[in-house]
Short mmCIF file of C-alpha atoms in Angstrom, two decimals:
data_model
loop_
_atom_site.label_atom_id
_atom_site.label_comp_id
_atom_site.label_asym_id
_atom_site.label_seq_id
_atom_site.Cartn_x
_atom_site.Cartn_y
_atom_site.Cartn_z
CA MET A 1138 -3.32 -16.54 -8.76
CA LYS A 1139 0.27 -17.39 -9.39
CA LYS A 1140 1.89 -19.71 -6.74
CA LYS A 1141 5.44 -20.15 -5.87
CA LYS A 1142 7.26 -22.37 -3.44
CA LYS A 1143 10.48 -21.84 -1.43
CA SER A 1144 12.00 -23.05 1.57
CA PHE A 1145 12.46 -20.67 4.49
CA SER A 1146 13.84 -20.89 8.05
CA VAL A 1147 11.37 -20.32 10.61
CA LYS A 1148 12.68 -17.44 12.81
CA PRO A 1149 11.50 -14.09 11.80
CA VAL A 1150 9.25 -12.00 14.21
CA PHE A 1151 8.68 -9.39 11.55
CA LEU A 1152 6.92 -11.33 8.80
CA PHE A 1153 7.21 -9.61 5.46
CA ALA A 1154 5.77 -6.54 3.60
CA VAL A 1155 3.59 -6.76 0.45
CA ALA A 1156 3.28 -3.77 -2.00
CA GLY A 1157 0.85 -3.18 -4.93
CA LEU A 1158 1.58 -0.59 -7.71
CA LEU A 1159 -1.26 0.95 -9.56
CA ILE A 1160 -0.34 2.45 -12.87
CA LEU A 1161 -3.21 4.11 -14.46
CA GLY A 1162 -3.52 6.85 -17.12
CA SER A 1163 -4.17 10.54 -15.39
CA THR A 1164 -7.24 10.86 -17.58
CA VAL A 1165 -8.29 7.80 -19.54
CA GLY A 1166 -6.65 4.42 -20.33
CA SER A 1167 -6.43 0.81 -19.22
CA THR A 1168 -5.29 -0.41 -15.91
CA ARG A 1169 -1.89 -1.97 -15.45
CA ALA A 1170 -0.70 -3.29 -12.09
CA ALA A 1171 2.10 -5.28 -10.41
CA LEU A 1172 2.36 -6.83 -6.96
CA THR A 1173 5.82 -7.69 -5.24
CA TYR A 1174 7.29 -8.76 -2.15
CA TYR A 1175 9.80 -7.19 0.21
CA SER A 1176 12.11 -9.30 1.97
CA GLU A 1177 12.30 -9.88 5.72
CA ASN A 1178 14.67 -7.10 7.61
CA TYR A 1179 14.26 -8.21 11.27
CA ALA A 1180 14.95 -11.61 12.81
CA VAL A 1181 15.51 -13.01 16.32
CA GLN A 1182 16.88 -16.33 17.45
CA ALA A 1183 13.59 -17.74 18.34
CA GLU A 1184 11.34 -20.41 16.72
CA VAL A 1185 7.89 -18.95 16.25
CA SER A 1186 4.60 -20.67 15.21
CA LYS A 1187 3.30 -20.09 11.67
CA ILE A 1188 2.81 -16.47 10.96
CA GLY A 1189 0.99 -15.26 7.80
CA ILE A 1190 -0.41 -12.16 6.54
CA SER A 1191 -2.56 -11.29 3.52
CA LEU A 1192 -3.54 -8.05 1.56
CA LEU A 1193 -7.09 -7.90 0.81
CA GLU A 1194 -9.11 -5.64 -1.88
CA ASN A 1195 -12.67 -5.16 -1.58
CA GLY A 1196 -12.99 -8.49 0.08
CA GLU A 1197 -10.69 -10.69 -2.18
CA ILE A 1198 -7.27 -11.83 -1.16
CA ILE A 1199 -4.86 -10.19 -3.59
CA SER A 1200 -1.34 -11.37 -2.06
CA LYS A 1201 -0.63 -13.68 1.04
CA ARG A 1202 2.30 -15.33 2.30
CA ASP A 1203 2.25 -18.10 5.03
CA TYR A 1204 3.53 -21.48 5.80
CA ASN A 1205 2.09 -24.67 4.30
CA LYS A 1206 1.82 -28.16 6.03
CA ASP A 1207 5.41 -28.86 4.88
CA ASN A 1208 6.79 -25.75 6.50
CA GLN A 1209 7.57 -23.99 3.43
CA TRP A 1210 6.65 -20.42 2.56
CA MET A 1211 3.78 -20.10 0.10
CA GLU A 1212 3.33 -17.01 -1.85
CA GLU A 1213 0.27 -16.02 -3.87
CA HIS A 1214 0.02 -12.77 -5.72
CA GLY A 1215 -2.19 -11.33 -8.22
CA GLU A 1216 -3.09 -7.81 -9.62
CA LEU A 1217 -3.98 -5.01 -7.25
CA LEU A 1218 -6.69 -2.78 -8.57
CA LYS A 1219 -7.39 -4.89 -11.46
CA ASN A 1220 -11.11 -4.41 -11.34
CA LEU A 1221 -11.03 -0.61 -10.62
CA VAL A 1222 -12.24 0.32 -14.04
CA GLY A 1223 -14.70 -1.82 -15.99
CA LYS A 1224 -13.94 -3.59 -18.97
CA ASP A 1225 -15.34 -1.08 -21.33
CA GLU A 1226 -15.17 1.87 -18.91
CA LYS A 1227 -12.87 4.81 -19.28
CA PHE A 1228 -11.30 6.10 -15.83
CA ALA A 1229 -13.14 9.08 -14.71
CA LEU A 1230 -11.58 12.00 -12.81
CA GLY A 1231 -13.35 12.97 -9.68
CA LYS A 1232 -15.25 9.65 -9.43
CA ALA A 1233 -15.07 7.87 -6.18
CA TYR A 1234 -14.10 4.31 -6.95
CA ASP A 1235 -14.70 1.40 -4.40
CA GLU A 1236 -11.17 0.52 -2.90
CA ALA A 1237 -11.53 -1.31 0.32
CA LEU A 1238 -8.18 -2.13 1.58
CA THR A 1239 -7.15 -4.23 4.71
CA VAL A 1240 -5.09 -7.08 5.84
CA GLN A 1241 -5.83 -10.60 7.18
CA ASN A 1242 -3.98 -12.75 9.65
CA SER A 1243 -3.49 -15.92 7.69
CA GLY A 1244 -1.23 -17.51 10.07
CA SER A 1245 -1.82 -19.52 13.24
CA ILE A 1246 -0.91 -17.08 15.89
CA ASP A 1247 -2.24 -13.66 16.87
CA THR A 1248 -0.22 -10.59 15.75
CA PHE A 1249 -0.08 -6.87 15.64
CA VAL A 1250 -0.06 -5.25 12.11
CA ARG A 1251 0.94 -2.12 10.44
CA VAL A 1252 0.23 -0.87 6.84
CA ILE A 1253 2.19 1.78 4.82
CA LEU A 1254 0.64 3.57 1.94
CA THR A 1255 2.51 5.56 -0.71
CA LYS A 1256 1.16 7.86 -3.18
CA SER A 1257 3.16 9.44 -6.15
CA TRP A 1258 3.10 10.41 -9.99
CA THR A 1259 5.57 8.64 -12.19
CA ASP A 1260 6.23 9.15 -16.01
CA ALA A 1261 6.11 6.34 -18.68
CA ASP A 1262 9.55 4.99 -17.67
CA GLY A 1263 8.54 4.66 -13.89
CA ASN A 1264 10.42 7.71 -12.78
CA LYS A 1265 8.80 9.54 -9.95
CA ASN A 1266 7.97 13.27 -10.20
CA THR A 1267 8.02 14.92 -6.92
CA ARG A 1268 6.70 18.30 -8.40
CA LEU A 1269 3.33 16.69 -8.84
CA SER A 1270 1.10 16.42 -5.90
CA PRO A 1271 0.15 13.23 -4.27
CA ASP A 1272 -2.60 15.16 -2.49
CA LEU A 1273 -4.44 14.84 -5.83
CA ILE A 1274 -4.72 11.10 -5.25
CA ASP A 1275 -7.26 10.62 -2.61
CA LEU A 1276 -7.38 7.14 -0.98
CA ASN A 1277 -9.93 7.90 1.48
CA LEU A 1278 -8.63 6.48 4.88
CA LEU A 1279 -10.91 5.14 7.83
CA THR A 1280 -9.26 5.91 11.23
CA ASP A 1281 -12.45 5.38 13.46
CA ASN A 1282 -12.24 1.47 13.39
CA GLY A 1283 -8.84 0.75 15.35
CA TRP A 1284 -6.48 2.07 12.80
CA VAL A 1285 -4.43 4.99 13.83
CA ILE A 1286 -2.06 7.21 11.73
CA ASP A 1287 1.49 7.69 12.95
CA GLU A 1288 1.69 11.48 12.24
CA SER A 1289 5.45 11.38 13.02
CA ALA A 1290 6.23 8.97 10.24
CA THR A 1291 3.76 10.44 7.95
CA THR A 1292 4.43 12.71 4.90
CA ARG A 1293 2.54 14.08 2.07
CA GLU A 1294 3.44 10.91 -0.05
CA ARG A 1295 3.63 8.32 2.62
CA THR A 1296 1.00 7.34 5.39
CA VAL A 1297 1.81 4.95 8.11
CA LEU A 1298 -0.98 3.20 9.93
CA TYR A 1299 -1.06 0.89 12.83
CA TYR A 1300 -4.08 -1.41 13.82
CA THR A 1301 -3.93 -0.80 17.45
CA ARG A 1302 -5.89 -4.02 18.31
CA LEU A 1303 -4.64 -7.49 18.42
CA LEU A 1304 -5.45 -9.51 15.07
CA PRO A 1305 -6.38 -12.93 15.89
CA ALA A 1306 -5.52 -15.74 13.70
CA GLY A 1307 -7.69 -16.14 10.84
CA GLU A 1308 -9.42 -12.90 11.25
CA SER A 1309 -9.20 -9.57 9.06
CA ALA A 1310 -8.95 -6.24 10.27
CA PRO A 1311 -11.55 -3.46 9.59
CA ALA A 1312 -10.82 -1.69 6.27
CA ILE A 1313 -8.29 0.95 6.13
CA SER A 1314 -9.90 2.72 3.11
CA ASP A 1315 -13.13 2.62 1.26
CA THR A 1316 -12.71 4.90 -1.98
CA LEU A 1317 -10.09 6.09 -4.29
CA THR A 1318 -10.62 9.23 -6.19
CA VAL A 1319 -8.28 11.45 -8.59
CA ASP A 1320 -8.93 15.20 -8.14
CA PRO A 1321 -10.52 16.56 -11.40
CA SER A 1322 -8.37 19.65 -10.97
CA ILE A 1323 -5.52 18.02 -12.74
CA GLY A 1324 -7.36 18.64 -16.00
CA THR A 1325 -7.03 22.37 -15.34
CA LYS A 1326 -3.36 22.51 -14.43
CA VAL A 1327 -1.80 23.81 -17.61
CA LYS A 1328 1.05 25.97 -18.80
CA GLU A 1329 1.63 27.69 -21.93
CA GLN A 1330 4.85 27.40 -24.18
CA VAL A 1331 5.82 29.68 -27.04
CA VAL A 1332 6.83 27.33 -29.84
CA SER A 1333 7.38 29.96 -32.66
CA GLU A 1334 7.27 33.68 -33.40
CA GLU A 1335 7.14 35.33 -36.61
CA ASP A 1336 6.14 38.80 -37.89
CA GLY A 1337 5.08 39.62 -34.12
CA LYS A 1338 2.78 36.66 -33.89
CA LYS A 1339 3.48 33.97 -31.32
CA THR A 1340 2.41 30.41 -31.61
CA ILE A 1341 1.64 29.05 -28.16
CA LYS A 1342 1.29 25.54 -27.04
CA THR A 1343 -0.84 24.51 -24.15
CA ILE A 1344 0.78 21.77 -22.14
CA TYR A 1345 -0.95 19.86 -19.45
CA GLU A 1346 1.07 19.55 -16.40
CA TYR A 1347 0.07 15.91 -15.66
CA ASP A 1348 -0.10 14.81 -19.11
CA GLY A 1349 1.70 11.56 -19.64
CA TYR A 1350 1.95 10.76 -15.94
CA HIS A 1351 0.51 7.95 -14.11
CA PHE A 1352 -0.48 7.81 -10.40
CA THR A 1353 0.83 5.05 -8.32
CA ILE A 1354 -0.31 3.85 -5.03
CA ASP A 1355 1.71 1.26 -2.93
CA ALA A 1356 0.19 -0.77 0.02
CA GLU A 1357 2.88 -2.44 2.19
CA ALA A 1358 1.86 -4.50 5.14
CA ASP A 1359 3.74 -6.29 7.89
CA ALA A 1360 3.16 -7.92 11.35
CA VAL A 1361 4.76 -8.80 14.53
CA GLN A 1362 3.95 -11.61 17.04
CA THR A 1363 2.04 -10.53 20.34
CA HIS A 1364 4.48 -12.28 22.59
CA ASN A 1365 6.74 -9.49 24.16
CA ALA A 1366 4.97 -7.18 21.67
CA GLN A 1367 6.39 -3.93 23.17
CA ASP A 1368 10.15 -5.03 22.44
CA ALA A 1369 9.20 -6.81 19.14
CA ILE A 1370 7.52 -3.74 17.92
CA LYS A 1371 10.44 -1.59 18.82
CA SER A 1372 12.84 -3.83 17.12
CA ALA A 1373 10.87 -4.43 13.94
CA TRP A 1374 9.07 -1.05 13.53
CA GLY A 1375 11.36 1.21 15.68
CA ILE A 1376 8.65 3.01 17.58
CA ASP A 1377 7.72 2.86 21.28
CA VAL A 1378 4.16 1.59 22.11
CA THR A 1379 2.25 0.86 25.22
CA VAL A 1380 0.83 -2.37 25.42
CA SER A 1381 -2.55 -2.88 27.40
CA GLU A 1382 -2.50 -5.01 30.80
CA ASP A 1383 -4.65 -7.78 28.86
CA GLY A 1384 -2.18 -7.70 25.83
CA ASN A 1385 -5.00 -6.92 23.41
CA SER A 1386 -4.25 -3.54 22.30
CA ILE A 1387 -1.36 -1.12 21.77
CA SER A 1388 -1.14 2.72 21.78
CA LEU A 1389 1.52 4.91 20.25
CA GLN A 1390 3.61 6.98 22.68
#
């Protein structure tokens, strides 16, 4: 993994978000991926202990951000979904590929965490095509293990999930997903175009609607400290929650 160091003031409650972008041919082709970070967008005038969060894929840390012993932010990031397709394997429509995503508290204090997943179709230049259905990109979500979907903030493209239990320092949350499948029906979505007509005879070209497009999946994760969690979550995430009496869990209002 590539490492970068940079100084950072120790004051955000909202930590950061990580995103992974999968770009894969709609039928066959090699995998390309890129991972980037989103900057902090919430801060309070209060010192906090070392907060860290990591994105895991199939048990392996793909991206992380936390403090080192010199109180500097350490960032490590690699390729998401790099091993989704084997070296000599072609991507198969309708096949369920292992894709267990989750987050780990890599800091020194307990946190509550949120993950935002976004699915879309893009062309070769990275332009999103909103006419193509994100429903055909099936990232199978697991919501019987502490994760809950915020239906009020979820759309066809975007799914917002909260882990309702406190995530202790050093521990990982249960998997958010387990498999990734692209619906094979994209191979049947075609339209016909008349390209020429002569002596009453038409030459018709069949165009596959998804030809030349790639599907993308973004995974964005962030965390807040558990101290004054109700107010911190409201400020960082803009939602109202109820915190249990023991402070170990939250529920969406």
